[in-house]
GROMACS .gro file of C-alpha atoms in nm:
model
  112
    1MET     CA    1  -1.371  -1.203   1.081
    2SER     CA    2  -1.412  -0.823   0.979
    3VAL     CA    3  -1.235  -0.739   0.574
    4VAL     CA    4  -1.098  -0.377   0.595
    5GLU     CA    5  -1.151  -0.136   0.309
    6GLN     CA    6  -0.999   0.180   0.329
    7TYR     CA    7  -1.059   0.402   0.056
    8ALA     CA    8  -0.774   0.721  -0.013
    9ARG     CA    9  -0.572   0.925  -0.271
   10ALA     CA   10  -0.197   0.926  -0.419
   11HIS     CA   11  -0.029   1.046  -0.694
   12ILE     CA   12   0.101   0.837  -0.995
   13VAL     CA   13   0.514   1.011  -1.056
   14THR     CA   14   0.511   0.964  -1.444
   15ASP     CA   15   0.783   1.227  -1.656
   16GLU     CA   16   0.442   1.318  -1.799
   17GLU     CA   17   0.180   1.631  -1.663
   18ASP     CA   18   0.047   1.501  -1.279
   19PRO     CA   19  -0.276   1.388  -1.353
   20GLY     CA   20  -0.330   1.437  -0.992
   21ALA     CA   21  -0.432   1.240  -0.695
   22VAL     CA   22  -0.606   0.978  -0.809
   23PRO     CA   23  -0.841   0.722  -0.609
   24VAL     CA   24  -0.680   0.376  -0.440
   25VAL     CA   25  -0.861   0.146  -0.254
   26LEU     CA   26  -0.617  -0.016   0.015
   27ARG     CA   27  -0.815  -0.423   0.082
   28TYR     CA   28  -0.689  -0.653   0.380
   29ASP     CA   29  -0.885  -0.983   0.426
   30PRO     CA   30  -0.748  -1.148   0.672
   31ASP     CA   31  -0.961  -1.496   0.577
   32SER     CA   32  -0.826  -1.491   0.262
   33ASP     CA   33  -0.444  -1.442   0.319
   34PRO     CA   34  -0.393  -1.285   0.674
   35ARG     CA   35  -0.034  -1.177   0.557
   36SER     CA   36  -0.083  -0.952   0.270
   37VAL     CA   37  -0.282  -0.629   0.192
   38ARG     CA   38  -0.407  -0.528  -0.150
   39VAL     CA   39  -0.334  -0.213  -0.305
   40GLY     CA   40  -0.592  -0.172  -0.626
   41LEU     CA   41  -0.476   0.159  -0.862
   42PRO     CA   42  -0.807   0.298  -1.143
   43GLY     CA   43  -0.807   0.034  -1.432
   44ALA     CA   44  -0.849  -0.302  -1.262
   45TYR     CA   45  -0.476  -0.315  -1.136
   46GLU     CA   46  -0.461  -0.412  -0.776
   47TRP     CA   47  -0.121  -0.598  -0.643
   48THR     CA   48  -0.076  -0.758  -0.374
   49PHE     CA   49   0.182  -0.795  -0.136
   50SER     CA   50   0.293  -0.823   0.244
   51ARG     CA   51   0.177  -0.695   0.493
   52ALA     CA   52   0.484  -0.625   0.712
   53LEU     CA   53   0.675  -0.528   0.365
   54LEU     CA   54   0.411  -0.203   0.385
   55GLU     CA   55   0.525  -0.126   0.778
   56LYS     CA   56   0.899  -0.201   0.726
   57GLY     CA   57   0.938   0.021   0.449
   58LEU     CA   58   0.744   0.335   0.670
   59ARG     CA   59   1.045   0.332   0.817
   60ALA     CA   60   1.318   0.204   0.608
   61PRO     CA   61   1.335   0.125   0.229
   62ALA     CA   62   1.248  -0.244   0.172
   63GLU     CA   63   1.152  -0.477  -0.083
   64SER     CA   64   1.019  -0.785  -0.205
   65GLY     CA   65   0.989  -0.878  -0.546
   66ASP     CA   66   0.824  -0.686  -0.798
   67VAL     CA   67   0.710  -0.471  -0.469
   68ARG     CA   68   0.900  -0.155  -0.315
   69VAL     CA   69   0.851   0.071  -0.032
   70TRP     CA   70   0.988   0.365   0.118
   71PRO     CA   71   0.880   0.653   0.309
   72CYS     CA   72   0.950   0.969   0.126
   73GLY     CA   73   1.070   1.286   0.359
   74ARG     CA   74   0.852   1.272   0.649
   75VAL     CA   75   0.513   1.325   0.581
   76GLN     CA   76   0.509   1.087   0.242
   77ALA     CA   77   0.532   0.710   0.175
   78VAL     CA   78   0.581   0.514  -0.197
   79VAL     CA   79   0.520   0.229  -0.269
   80GLU     CA   80   0.718   0.105  -0.671
   81PHE     CA   81   0.551  -0.171  -0.883
   82HIS     CA   82   0.696  -0.307  -1.084
   83THR     CA   83   0.563  -0.518  -1.354
   84ASP     CA   84   0.715  -0.732  -1.742
   85CYS     CA   85   0.569  -0.350  -1.875
   86GLY     CA   86   0.715  -0.122  -1.661
   87VAL     CA   87   0.723  -0.017  -1.306
   88ALA     CA   88   0.371   0.208  -1.161
   89VAL     CA   89   0.511   0.468  -0.850
   90VAL     CA   90   0.276   0.538  -0.602
   91GLN     CA   91   0.288   0.846  -0.387
   92PHE     CA   92   0.089   0.819  -0.014
   93GLU     CA   93   0.099   1.069   0.250
   94SER     CA   94   0.218   0.831   0.465
   95LYS     CA   95  -0.077   0.887   0.722
   96THR     CA   96  -0.301   0.710   0.533
   97LEU     CA   97  -0.060   0.366   0.515
   98VAL     CA   98  -0.045   0.364   0.893
   99ARG     CA   99  -0.408   0.431   0.923
  100PHE     CA  100  -0.491   0.164   0.690
  101LEU     CA  101  -0.172  -0.041   0.931
  102ARG     CA  102  -0.374   0.029   1.229
  103ARG     CA  103  -0.677  -0.100   1.098
  104THR     CA  104  -0.543  -0.421   1.004
  105TYR     CA  105  -0.384  -0.527   1.322
  106THR     CA  106  -0.733  -0.462   1.478
  107VAL     CA  107  -0.964  -0.724   1.285
  108GLU     CA  108  -0.575  -0.965   1.319
  109PRO     CA  109  -0.305  -0.881   1.553
  110VAL     CA  110   0.096  -1.005   1.407
  111ARG     CA  111   0.157  -1.322   1.504
  112THR     CA  112   0.511  -1.362   1.611
   0.00000   0.00000   0.00000
């Protein structure tokens, strides 16, 4: 099957000066793990979590383990990653995540 890789821009939410949009890689590899997506941030930080969690979190707050996703207003979504070192809060345009999910479903439909 085909790997879906989408480059996007997102904002890292901090209490310091806004660094502006940073490059992010959204990745889905159905041969490796058809139920998971990956989000890669600058600095070689990458998180893997459930594709279903991402979808649910675009409609209402959702969490699983160290990852939380929720809608933020009408056009944005937040993905929050918890680690032993702290929390990374990343704000996306919702349409970017929806487009990515649609592409993943073209290569691997949801299994019930």
